Short mmCIF file of C-alpha atoms and ligand atoms in Angstrom, two decimals:
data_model
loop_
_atom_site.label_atom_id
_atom_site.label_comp_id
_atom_site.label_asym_id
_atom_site.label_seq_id
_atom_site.Cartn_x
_atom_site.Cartn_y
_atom_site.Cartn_z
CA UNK A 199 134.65 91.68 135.19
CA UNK A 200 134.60 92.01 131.72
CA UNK A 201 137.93 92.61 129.61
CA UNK A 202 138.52 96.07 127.89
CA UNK A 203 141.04 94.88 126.06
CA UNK A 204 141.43 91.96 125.60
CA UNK A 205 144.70 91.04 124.50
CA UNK A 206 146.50 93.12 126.71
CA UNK A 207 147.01 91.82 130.18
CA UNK A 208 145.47 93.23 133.31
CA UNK A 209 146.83 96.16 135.12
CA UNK A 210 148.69 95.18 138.30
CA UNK A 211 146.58 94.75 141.39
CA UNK A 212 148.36 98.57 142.71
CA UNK A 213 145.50 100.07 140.04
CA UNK A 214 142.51 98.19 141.91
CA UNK A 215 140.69 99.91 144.59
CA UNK A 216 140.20 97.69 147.76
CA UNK A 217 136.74 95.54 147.02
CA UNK A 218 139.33 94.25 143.46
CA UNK A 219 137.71 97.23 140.76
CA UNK A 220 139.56 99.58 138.91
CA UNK A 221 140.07 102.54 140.17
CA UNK A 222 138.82 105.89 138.18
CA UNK A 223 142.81 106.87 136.79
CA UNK A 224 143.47 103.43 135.71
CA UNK A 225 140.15 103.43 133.80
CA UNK A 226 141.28 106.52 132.11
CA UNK A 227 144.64 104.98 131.02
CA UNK A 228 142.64 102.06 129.73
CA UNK A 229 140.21 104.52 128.11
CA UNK A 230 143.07 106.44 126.42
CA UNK A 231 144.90 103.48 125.73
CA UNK A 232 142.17 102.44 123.95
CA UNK A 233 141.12 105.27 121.68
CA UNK A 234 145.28 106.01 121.16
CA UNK A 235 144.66 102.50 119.74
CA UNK A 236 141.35 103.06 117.67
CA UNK A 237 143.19 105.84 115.81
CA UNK A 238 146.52 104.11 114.99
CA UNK A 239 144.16 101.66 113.09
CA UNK A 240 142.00 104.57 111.83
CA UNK A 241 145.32 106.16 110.26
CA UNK A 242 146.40 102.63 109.26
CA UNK A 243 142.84 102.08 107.25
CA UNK A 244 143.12 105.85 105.78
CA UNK A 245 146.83 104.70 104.87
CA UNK A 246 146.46 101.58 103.03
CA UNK A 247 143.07 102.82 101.71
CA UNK A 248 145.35 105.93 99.82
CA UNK A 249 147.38 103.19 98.83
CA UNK A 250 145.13 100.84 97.56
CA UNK A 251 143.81 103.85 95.78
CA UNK A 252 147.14 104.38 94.37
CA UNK A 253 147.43 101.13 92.68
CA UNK A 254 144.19 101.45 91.36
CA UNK A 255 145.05 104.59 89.85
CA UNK A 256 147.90 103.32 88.55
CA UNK A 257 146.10 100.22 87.38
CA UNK A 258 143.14 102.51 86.01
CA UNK A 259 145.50 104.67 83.43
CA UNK A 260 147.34 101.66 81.89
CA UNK A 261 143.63 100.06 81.18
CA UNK A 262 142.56 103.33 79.84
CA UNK A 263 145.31 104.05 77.78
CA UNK A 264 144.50 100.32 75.73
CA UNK A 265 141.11 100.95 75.80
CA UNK A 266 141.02 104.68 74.45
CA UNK A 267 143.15 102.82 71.90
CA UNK A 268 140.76 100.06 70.77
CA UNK A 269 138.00 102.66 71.19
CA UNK A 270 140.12 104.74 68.84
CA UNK A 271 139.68 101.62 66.25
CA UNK A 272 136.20 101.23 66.78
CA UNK A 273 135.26 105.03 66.44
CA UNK A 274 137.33 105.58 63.80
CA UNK A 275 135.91 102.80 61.37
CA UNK A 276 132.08 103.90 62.52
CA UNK A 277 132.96 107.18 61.26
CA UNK A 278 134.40 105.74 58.12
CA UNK A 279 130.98 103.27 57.65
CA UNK A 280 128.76 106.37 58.49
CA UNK A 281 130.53 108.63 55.08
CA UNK A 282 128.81 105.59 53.13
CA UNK A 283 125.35 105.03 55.20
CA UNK A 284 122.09 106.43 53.37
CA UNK A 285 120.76 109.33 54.97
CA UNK A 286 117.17 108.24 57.42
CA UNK A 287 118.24 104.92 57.12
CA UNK A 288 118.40 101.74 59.75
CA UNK A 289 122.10 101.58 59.15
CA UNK A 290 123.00 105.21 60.32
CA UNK A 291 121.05 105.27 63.25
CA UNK A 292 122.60 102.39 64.68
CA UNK A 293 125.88 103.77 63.75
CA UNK A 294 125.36 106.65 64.93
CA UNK A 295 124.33 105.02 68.14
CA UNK A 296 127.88 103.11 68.30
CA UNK A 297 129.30 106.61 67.67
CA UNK A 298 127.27 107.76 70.78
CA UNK A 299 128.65 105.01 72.71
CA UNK A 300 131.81 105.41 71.79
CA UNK A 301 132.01 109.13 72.54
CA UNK A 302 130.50 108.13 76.05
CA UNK A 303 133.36 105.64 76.48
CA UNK A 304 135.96 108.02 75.56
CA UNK A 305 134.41 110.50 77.69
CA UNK A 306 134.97 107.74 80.26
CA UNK A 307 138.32 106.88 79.86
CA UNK A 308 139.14 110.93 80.72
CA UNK A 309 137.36 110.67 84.34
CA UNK A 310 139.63 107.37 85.16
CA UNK A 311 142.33 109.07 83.58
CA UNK A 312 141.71 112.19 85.85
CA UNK A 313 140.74 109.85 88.71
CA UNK A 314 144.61 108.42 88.12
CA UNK A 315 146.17 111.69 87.68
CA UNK A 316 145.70 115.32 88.25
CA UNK A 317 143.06 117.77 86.73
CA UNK A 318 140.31 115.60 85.72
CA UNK A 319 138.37 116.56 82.12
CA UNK A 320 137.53 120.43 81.46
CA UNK A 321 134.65 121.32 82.85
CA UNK A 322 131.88 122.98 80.47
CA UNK A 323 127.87 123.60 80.15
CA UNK A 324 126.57 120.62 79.95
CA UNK A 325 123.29 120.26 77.48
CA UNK A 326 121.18 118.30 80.00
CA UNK A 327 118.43 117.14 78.07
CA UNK A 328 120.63 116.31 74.83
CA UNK A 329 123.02 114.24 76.92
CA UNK A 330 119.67 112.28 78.55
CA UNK A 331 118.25 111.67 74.99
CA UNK A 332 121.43 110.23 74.25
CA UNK A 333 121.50 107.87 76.69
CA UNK A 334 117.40 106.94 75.96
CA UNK A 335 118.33 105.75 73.20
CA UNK A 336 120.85 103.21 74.36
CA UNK A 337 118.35 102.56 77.23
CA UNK A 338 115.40 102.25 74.58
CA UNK A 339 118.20 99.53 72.65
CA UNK A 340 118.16 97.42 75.69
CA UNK A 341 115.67 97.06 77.62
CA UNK A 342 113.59 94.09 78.29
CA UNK A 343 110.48 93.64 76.18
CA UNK A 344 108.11 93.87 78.86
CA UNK A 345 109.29 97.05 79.95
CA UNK A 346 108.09 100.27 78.07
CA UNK A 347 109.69 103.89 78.08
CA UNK A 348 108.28 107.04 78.15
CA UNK A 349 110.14 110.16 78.33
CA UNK A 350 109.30 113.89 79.19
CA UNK A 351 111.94 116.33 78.14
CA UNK A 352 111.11 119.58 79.04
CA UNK A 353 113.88 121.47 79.95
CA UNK A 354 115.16 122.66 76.53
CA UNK A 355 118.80 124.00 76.14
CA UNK A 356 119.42 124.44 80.27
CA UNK A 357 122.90 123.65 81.58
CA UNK A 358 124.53 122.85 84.69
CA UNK A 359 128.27 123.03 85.06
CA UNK A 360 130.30 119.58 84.48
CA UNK A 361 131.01 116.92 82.09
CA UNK A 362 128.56 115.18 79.93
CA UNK A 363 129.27 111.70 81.01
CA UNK A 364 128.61 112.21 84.72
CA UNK A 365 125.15 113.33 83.55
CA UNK A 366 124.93 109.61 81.27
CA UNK A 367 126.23 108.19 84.65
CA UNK A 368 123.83 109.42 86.60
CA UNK A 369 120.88 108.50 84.13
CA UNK A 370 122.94 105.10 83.17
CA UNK A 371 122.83 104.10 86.36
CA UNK A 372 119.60 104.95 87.59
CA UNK A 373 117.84 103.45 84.94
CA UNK A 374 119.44 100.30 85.27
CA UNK A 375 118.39 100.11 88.46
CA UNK A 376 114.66 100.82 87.42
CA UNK A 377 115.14 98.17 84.53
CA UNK A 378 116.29 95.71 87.37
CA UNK A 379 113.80 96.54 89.76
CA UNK A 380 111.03 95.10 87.36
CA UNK A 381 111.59 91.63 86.98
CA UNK A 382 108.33 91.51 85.15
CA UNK A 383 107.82 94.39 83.07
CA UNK A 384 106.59 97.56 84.15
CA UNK A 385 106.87 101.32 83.05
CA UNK A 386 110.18 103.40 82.99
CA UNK A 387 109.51 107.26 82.84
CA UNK A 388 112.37 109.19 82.35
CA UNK A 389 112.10 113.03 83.07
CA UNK A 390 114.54 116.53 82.48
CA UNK A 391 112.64 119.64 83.54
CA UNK A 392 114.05 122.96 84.97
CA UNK A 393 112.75 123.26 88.59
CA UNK A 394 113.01 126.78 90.67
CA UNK A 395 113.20 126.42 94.38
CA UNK A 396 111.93 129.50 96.01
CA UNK A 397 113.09 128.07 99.68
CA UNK A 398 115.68 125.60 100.13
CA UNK A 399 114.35 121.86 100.36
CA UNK A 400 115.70 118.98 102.25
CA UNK A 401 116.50 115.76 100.24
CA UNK A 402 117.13 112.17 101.23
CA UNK A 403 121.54 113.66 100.14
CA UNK A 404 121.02 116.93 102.50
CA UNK A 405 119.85 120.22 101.91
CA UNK A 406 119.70 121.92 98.62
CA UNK A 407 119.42 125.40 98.67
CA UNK A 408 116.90 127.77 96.72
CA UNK A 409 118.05 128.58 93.32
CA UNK A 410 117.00 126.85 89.67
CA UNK A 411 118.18 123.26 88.92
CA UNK A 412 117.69 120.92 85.83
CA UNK A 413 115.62 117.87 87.57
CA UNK A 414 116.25 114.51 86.00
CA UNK A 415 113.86 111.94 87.67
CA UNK A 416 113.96 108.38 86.74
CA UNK A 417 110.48 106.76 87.80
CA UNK A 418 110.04 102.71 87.58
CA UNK A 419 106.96 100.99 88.12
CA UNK A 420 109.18 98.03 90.07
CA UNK A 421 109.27 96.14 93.65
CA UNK A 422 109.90 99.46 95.55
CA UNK A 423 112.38 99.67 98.56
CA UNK A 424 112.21 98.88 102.10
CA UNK A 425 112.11 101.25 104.63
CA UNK A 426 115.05 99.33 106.69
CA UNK A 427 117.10 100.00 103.34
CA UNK A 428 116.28 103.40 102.58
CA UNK A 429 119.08 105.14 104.28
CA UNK A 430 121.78 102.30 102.87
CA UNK A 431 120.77 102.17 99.15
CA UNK A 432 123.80 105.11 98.28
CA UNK A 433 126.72 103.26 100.37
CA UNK A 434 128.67 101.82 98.30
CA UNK A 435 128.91 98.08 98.06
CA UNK A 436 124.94 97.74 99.42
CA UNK A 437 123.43 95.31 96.67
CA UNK A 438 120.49 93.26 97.65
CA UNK A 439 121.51 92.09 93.85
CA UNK A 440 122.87 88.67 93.08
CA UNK A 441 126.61 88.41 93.28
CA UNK A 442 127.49 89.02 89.47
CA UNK A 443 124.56 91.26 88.81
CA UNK A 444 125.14 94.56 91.14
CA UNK A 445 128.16 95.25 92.81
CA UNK A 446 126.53 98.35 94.78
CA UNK A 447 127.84 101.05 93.77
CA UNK A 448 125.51 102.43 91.39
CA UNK A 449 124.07 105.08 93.42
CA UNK A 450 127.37 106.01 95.30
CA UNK A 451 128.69 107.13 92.27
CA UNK A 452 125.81 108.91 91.33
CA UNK A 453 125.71 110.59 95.10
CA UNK A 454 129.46 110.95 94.07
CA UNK A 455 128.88 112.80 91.28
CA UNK A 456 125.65 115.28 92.25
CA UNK A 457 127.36 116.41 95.21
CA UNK A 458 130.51 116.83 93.56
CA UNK A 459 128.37 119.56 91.26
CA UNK A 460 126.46 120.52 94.53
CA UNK A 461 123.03 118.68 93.37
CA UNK A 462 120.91 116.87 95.49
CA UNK A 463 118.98 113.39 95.13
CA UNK A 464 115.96 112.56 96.67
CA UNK A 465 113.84 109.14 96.94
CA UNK A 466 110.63 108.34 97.00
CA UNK A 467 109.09 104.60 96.90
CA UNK A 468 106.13 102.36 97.50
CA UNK A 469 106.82 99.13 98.37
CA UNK A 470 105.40 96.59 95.78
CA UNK A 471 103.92 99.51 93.42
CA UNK A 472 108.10 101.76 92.12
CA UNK A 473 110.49 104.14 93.35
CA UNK A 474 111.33 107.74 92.03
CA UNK A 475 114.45 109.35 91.95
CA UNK A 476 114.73 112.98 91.47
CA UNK A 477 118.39 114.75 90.86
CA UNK A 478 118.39 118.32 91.15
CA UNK A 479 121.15 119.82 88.95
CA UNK A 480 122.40 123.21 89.54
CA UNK A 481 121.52 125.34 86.63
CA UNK A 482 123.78 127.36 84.98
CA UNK A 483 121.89 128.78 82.12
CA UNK A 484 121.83 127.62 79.03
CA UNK A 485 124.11 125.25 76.18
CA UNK A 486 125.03 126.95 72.92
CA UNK A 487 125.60 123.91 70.44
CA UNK A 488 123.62 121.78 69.61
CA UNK A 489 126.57 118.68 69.59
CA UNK A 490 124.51 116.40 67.23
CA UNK A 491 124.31 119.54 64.46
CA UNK A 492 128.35 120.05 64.88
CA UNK A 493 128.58 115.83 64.20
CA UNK A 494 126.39 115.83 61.18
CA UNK A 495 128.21 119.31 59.64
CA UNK A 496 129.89 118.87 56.90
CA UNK A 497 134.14 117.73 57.48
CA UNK A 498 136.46 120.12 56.36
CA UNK A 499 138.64 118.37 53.11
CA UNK A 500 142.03 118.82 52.19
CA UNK A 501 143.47 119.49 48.72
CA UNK A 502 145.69 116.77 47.97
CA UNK A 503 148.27 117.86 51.08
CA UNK A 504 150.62 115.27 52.23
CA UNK A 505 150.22 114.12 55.90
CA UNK A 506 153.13 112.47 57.12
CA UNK A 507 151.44 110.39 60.14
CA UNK A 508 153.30 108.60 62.89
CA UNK A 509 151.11 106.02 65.66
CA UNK A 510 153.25 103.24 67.28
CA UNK A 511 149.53 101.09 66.68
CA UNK A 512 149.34 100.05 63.88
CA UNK A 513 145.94 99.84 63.72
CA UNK A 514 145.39 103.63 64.54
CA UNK A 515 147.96 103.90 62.05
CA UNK A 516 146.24 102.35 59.35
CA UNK A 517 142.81 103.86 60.02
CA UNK A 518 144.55 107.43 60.24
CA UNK A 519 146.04 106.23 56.52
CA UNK A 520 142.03 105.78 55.61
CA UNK A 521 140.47 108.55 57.04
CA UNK A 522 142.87 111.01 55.57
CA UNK A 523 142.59 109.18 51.65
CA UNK A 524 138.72 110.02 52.54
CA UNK A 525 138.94 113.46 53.61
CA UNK A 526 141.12 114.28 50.27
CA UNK A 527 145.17 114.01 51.59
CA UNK A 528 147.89 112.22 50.77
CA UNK A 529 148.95 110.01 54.27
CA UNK A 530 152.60 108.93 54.80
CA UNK A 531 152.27 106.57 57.69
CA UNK A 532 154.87 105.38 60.39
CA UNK A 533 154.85 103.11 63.09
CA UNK A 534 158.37 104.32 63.95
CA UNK A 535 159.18 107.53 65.82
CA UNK A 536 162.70 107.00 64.39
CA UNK A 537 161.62 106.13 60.93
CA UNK A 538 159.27 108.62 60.50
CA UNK A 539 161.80 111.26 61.60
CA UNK A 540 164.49 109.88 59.18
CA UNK A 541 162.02 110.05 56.07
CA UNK A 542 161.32 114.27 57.21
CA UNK A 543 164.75 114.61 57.43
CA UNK A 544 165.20 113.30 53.80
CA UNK A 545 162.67 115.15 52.43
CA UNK A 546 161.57 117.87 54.89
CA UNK A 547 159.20 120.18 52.33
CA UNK A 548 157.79 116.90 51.09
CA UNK A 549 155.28 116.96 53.96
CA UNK A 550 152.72 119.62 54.78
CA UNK A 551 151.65 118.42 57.46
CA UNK A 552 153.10 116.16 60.96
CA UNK A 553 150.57 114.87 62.53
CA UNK A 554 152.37 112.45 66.41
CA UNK A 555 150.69 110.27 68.29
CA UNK A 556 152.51 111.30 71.89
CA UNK A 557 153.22 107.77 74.17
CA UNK A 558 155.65 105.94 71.33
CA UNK A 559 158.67 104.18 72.87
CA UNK A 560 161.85 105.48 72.24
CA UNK A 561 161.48 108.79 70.69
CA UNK A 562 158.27 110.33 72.43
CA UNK A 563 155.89 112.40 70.05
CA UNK A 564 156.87 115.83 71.70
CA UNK A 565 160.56 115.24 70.98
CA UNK A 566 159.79 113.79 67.68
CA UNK A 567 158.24 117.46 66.74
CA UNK A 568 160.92 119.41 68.57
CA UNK A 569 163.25 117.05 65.64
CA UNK A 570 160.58 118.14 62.99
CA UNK A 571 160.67 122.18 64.22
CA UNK A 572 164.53 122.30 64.35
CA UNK A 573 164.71 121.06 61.28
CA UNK A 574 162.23 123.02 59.03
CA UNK A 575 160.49 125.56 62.08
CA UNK A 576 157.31 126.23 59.88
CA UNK A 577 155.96 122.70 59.26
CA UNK A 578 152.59 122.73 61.08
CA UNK A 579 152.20 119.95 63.69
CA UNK A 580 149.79 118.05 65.68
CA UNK A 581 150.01 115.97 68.80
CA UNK A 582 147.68 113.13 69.93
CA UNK A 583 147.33 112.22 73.19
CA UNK A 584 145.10 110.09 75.22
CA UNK A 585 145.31 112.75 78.18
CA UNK A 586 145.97 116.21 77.69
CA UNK A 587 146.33 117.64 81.03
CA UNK A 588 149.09 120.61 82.16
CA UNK A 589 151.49 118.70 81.69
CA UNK A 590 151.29 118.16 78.00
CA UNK A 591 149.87 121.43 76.83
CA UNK A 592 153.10 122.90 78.71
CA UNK A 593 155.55 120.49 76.64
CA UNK A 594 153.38 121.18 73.44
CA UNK A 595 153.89 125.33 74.58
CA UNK A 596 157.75 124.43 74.32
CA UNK A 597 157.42 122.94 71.08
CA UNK A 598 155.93 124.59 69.56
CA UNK A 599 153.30 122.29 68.33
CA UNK A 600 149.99 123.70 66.74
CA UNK A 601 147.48 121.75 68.05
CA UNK A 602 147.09 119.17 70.20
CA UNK A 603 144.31 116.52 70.06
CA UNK A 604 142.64 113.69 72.20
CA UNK A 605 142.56 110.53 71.65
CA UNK A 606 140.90 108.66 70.58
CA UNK A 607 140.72 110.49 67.70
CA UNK A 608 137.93 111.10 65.24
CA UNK A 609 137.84 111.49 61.88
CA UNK A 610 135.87 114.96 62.38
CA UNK A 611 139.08 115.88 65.14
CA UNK A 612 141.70 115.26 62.71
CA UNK A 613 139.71 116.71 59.69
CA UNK A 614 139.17 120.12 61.52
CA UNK A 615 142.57 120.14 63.55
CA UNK A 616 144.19 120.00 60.04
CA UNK A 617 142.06 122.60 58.26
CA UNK A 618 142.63 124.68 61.38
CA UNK A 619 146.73 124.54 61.20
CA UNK A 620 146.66 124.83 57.21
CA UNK A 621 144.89 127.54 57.14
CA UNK A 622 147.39 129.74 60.01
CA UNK A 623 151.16 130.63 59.82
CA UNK A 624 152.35 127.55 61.35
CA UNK A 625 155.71 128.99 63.55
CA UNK A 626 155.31 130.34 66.78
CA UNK A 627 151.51 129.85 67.68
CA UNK A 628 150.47 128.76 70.72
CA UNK A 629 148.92 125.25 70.91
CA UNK A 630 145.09 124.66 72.27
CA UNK A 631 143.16 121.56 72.96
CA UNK A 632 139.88 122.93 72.06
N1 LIG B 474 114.77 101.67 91.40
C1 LIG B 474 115.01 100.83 92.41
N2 LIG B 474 114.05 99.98 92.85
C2 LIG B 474 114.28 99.13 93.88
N3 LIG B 474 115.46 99.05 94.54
C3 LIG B 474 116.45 99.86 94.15
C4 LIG B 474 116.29 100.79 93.07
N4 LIG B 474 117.43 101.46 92.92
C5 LIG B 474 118.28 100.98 93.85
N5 LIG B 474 117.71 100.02 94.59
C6 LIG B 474 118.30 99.28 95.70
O1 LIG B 474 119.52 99.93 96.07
C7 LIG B 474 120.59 98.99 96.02
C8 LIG B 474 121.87 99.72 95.67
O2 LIG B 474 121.79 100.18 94.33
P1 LIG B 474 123.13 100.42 93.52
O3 LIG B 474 122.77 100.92 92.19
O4 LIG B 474 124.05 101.26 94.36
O5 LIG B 474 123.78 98.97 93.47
P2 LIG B 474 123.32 97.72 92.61
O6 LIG B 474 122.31 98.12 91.59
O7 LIG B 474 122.92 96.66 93.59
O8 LIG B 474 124.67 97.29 91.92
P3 LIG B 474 125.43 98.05 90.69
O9 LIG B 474 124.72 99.34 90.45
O10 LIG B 474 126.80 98.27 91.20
O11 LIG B 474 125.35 97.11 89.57
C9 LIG B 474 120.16 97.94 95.04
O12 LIG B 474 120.80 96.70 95.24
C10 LIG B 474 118.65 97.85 95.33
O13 LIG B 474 118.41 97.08 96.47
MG1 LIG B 475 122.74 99.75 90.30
#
């Protein structure tokens, strides 16, 4: 007879009814044996899968930390080369399109930092169609030249509820996929239109109930897929891609991300002739700003204020010293916490303005403002930080600091974080991230 388990050795010949089988109990105690056994290494997977996830995490924030601080370099001198572009010109478009980029990285950076740490990115209305013409254009910028795209946005200002880049993922990564799938050239439609389901409808992700939704459907005119691959296309690591080009997990993070604002996805392909995939975004009414009108609005100036500026990078340092010469102040720079206090402690009414990066060894940028504050308690400050979570807005409550803002930081976030604490009594406001 066959072994149930095979490494253990067979019960004694007392459990074995007389023609040599097992008898029913012993079966049992092999039977619970067994699944006693199946869990241990179920809760030994879940175990070192929560710590694998762990390391990762903690793996995840250092990378984003050095990234949001190169992106912080690159951002920073775009928005520099953009004061000097001519207006309709070649040159701004494509720097605003490294802007865009930039932005979409930095929006990025906040879901692995909330993926590493607790309370992901604020949640807000999301401007569906803005976000997906966005992302066409970086599409449009790379994609092959035997491929065409065509887009139909018709879904105006409607939101659904979550953060802009897991509606760029979504699109990101579903185009790709439709730019891979044809090898030869072919036709990529990309479509946003508000869709209201009277009845609920079952997708190829569940059931979505009735109710509007913002539908972005990205439609190739590619190979297709199989029917034996259909229902493994969204677990993650299935690639039918070469090793280097897909690691397959495109689609589980976009299943990842619809159901995680209670969306569905549905599927539907031709073999030889394209696939369509349709992602039905709740709808919750409508976006107020229009985000490319706030970035070309005019930056508030200062009048000649001095900014005493501390960054343990130097680089941020120096392109903090630049942006603030353009927008009209006088910049004091530091790369030293404990420098940078000494010099406001020599000359505290020399500065109208502290503006801390927070992560600095040695002195952090919270206690470096608690120094500031105890020494002269009206001097407006502002902290930078490459994650604001509960955390820091509670230190920055205890302060006292005015204004706290991410990095990495714009020239258009320091220019209206300063004209916002200039122009209010500095002592004993609360802070706000907004
Ligand atoms: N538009 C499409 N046309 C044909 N096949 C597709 C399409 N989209 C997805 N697939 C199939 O689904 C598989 C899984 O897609 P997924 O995006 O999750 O991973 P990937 O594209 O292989 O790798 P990655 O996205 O991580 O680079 C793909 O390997 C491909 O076989
Ligand atoms: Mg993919």
């Amino acid at each position: 007879m066959t072994r149930l388990l095979d490494s253990r050795p067979e019960p004694d010949d007392a459990t074995r009814a007389g023609d040599g089988s097992l008898d029913a109990e012993a079966i049992e105690n092999i039977t619970d044996r067994k699944e006693s056994e199946q869990e241990v290494q179920r809760l030994d997977g879940h175990m070192r899968k929560a710590q694998r996830l762990e390391a990762m995490g903690a793996l995840a924030s250092g990378i984003a930390h050095d990234f949001n601080n190169i992106l912080g370099v690159i951002l920073g001198y775009c928005e520099i080369a953009l004061l000097d572009a001519p207006e309709g010109g070649h040159l701004r478009r494509d720097l605003n399109n490294i802007m865009i980029a930039g932005e979409r990285g930095r929006a990025l950076v906040d879901r692995i930092l909330g993926f590493s740490r607790a309370g992901a990115g604020e949640p807000s209305a999301v401007h569906v169609e803005q976000v997906v013409r966005e992302a066409l254009n970086l599409i449009a910028a790379r994609c092959p030249a035997g491929i065409t795209v065509e887009s139909q946005l018709r879904a105006g200002r409607a939101a659904v509820w979550g953060e802009p880049t897991q509606v760029h993922q979504v699109l990101m990564n579903l185009a790709t996929n439709a730019i891979q799938a044809m090898e030869t050239g072919g036709r990529l439609r990309v479509g946003v239109d508000v869709e209201d389901l009277q009845t609920s409808r079952a997708v190829v992700s569940g059931t979505i109930g009735e109710g509007e939704y913002v539908v972005v459907a990205v439609a190739d005119s590619g190979c297709g897929i199989a029917k034996g691959y259909l229902d493994r296309i969204f677990d993650p690591f299935f690639s039918t891609k070469d090793v280097g080009v897909g690691t397959g997990l495109g689609l589980s993070v976009v299943l990842g991300i619809v159901n995680e604002v209670g969306g569905g996805i549905d599927v539907r392909t031709t073999l030889g002739q394209g696939s369509v995939f349709s992602v039905y975004l709740p709808r919750v009414g409508d976006a107020d700003d229009d985000a490319a009108e706030i970035r070309e609005a005019p930056l508030p100036r200062g009048k000649g204020e001095c900014i005493l500026v501390v960054d343990d990078e130097e680089a941020l340092a120096r392109l903090a010293e630049q942006s603030l010469r353009k927008l009209c102040y006088v910049p004091e720079t530091f790369i030293s916490s404990t420098a940078a206090l000494a010099a406001f402690r020599a000359n505290p009414y020399r500065y109208d303005v502290v503006v801390s990066d927070e992560r600095m060894p040695g002195l952090s940028g919270s206690m470096l403002l608690h120094e500031v504050r105890s020494i002269r308690p009206d001097v407006p400050t502002l902290l930078v930080s490459g994650f604001i979570g509960a955390d820091l807005v509670g230190r920055a409550k205890e302060i006292g600091a005015d204004h706290l803002i991410r990095k990495p930081m714009s020239m258009r976030d320091l220019a209206t974080g300063l004209a916002k604490v200039l122009a209010r009594p500095a002592a004993n406001t609360a802070p706000d991230g907004s």
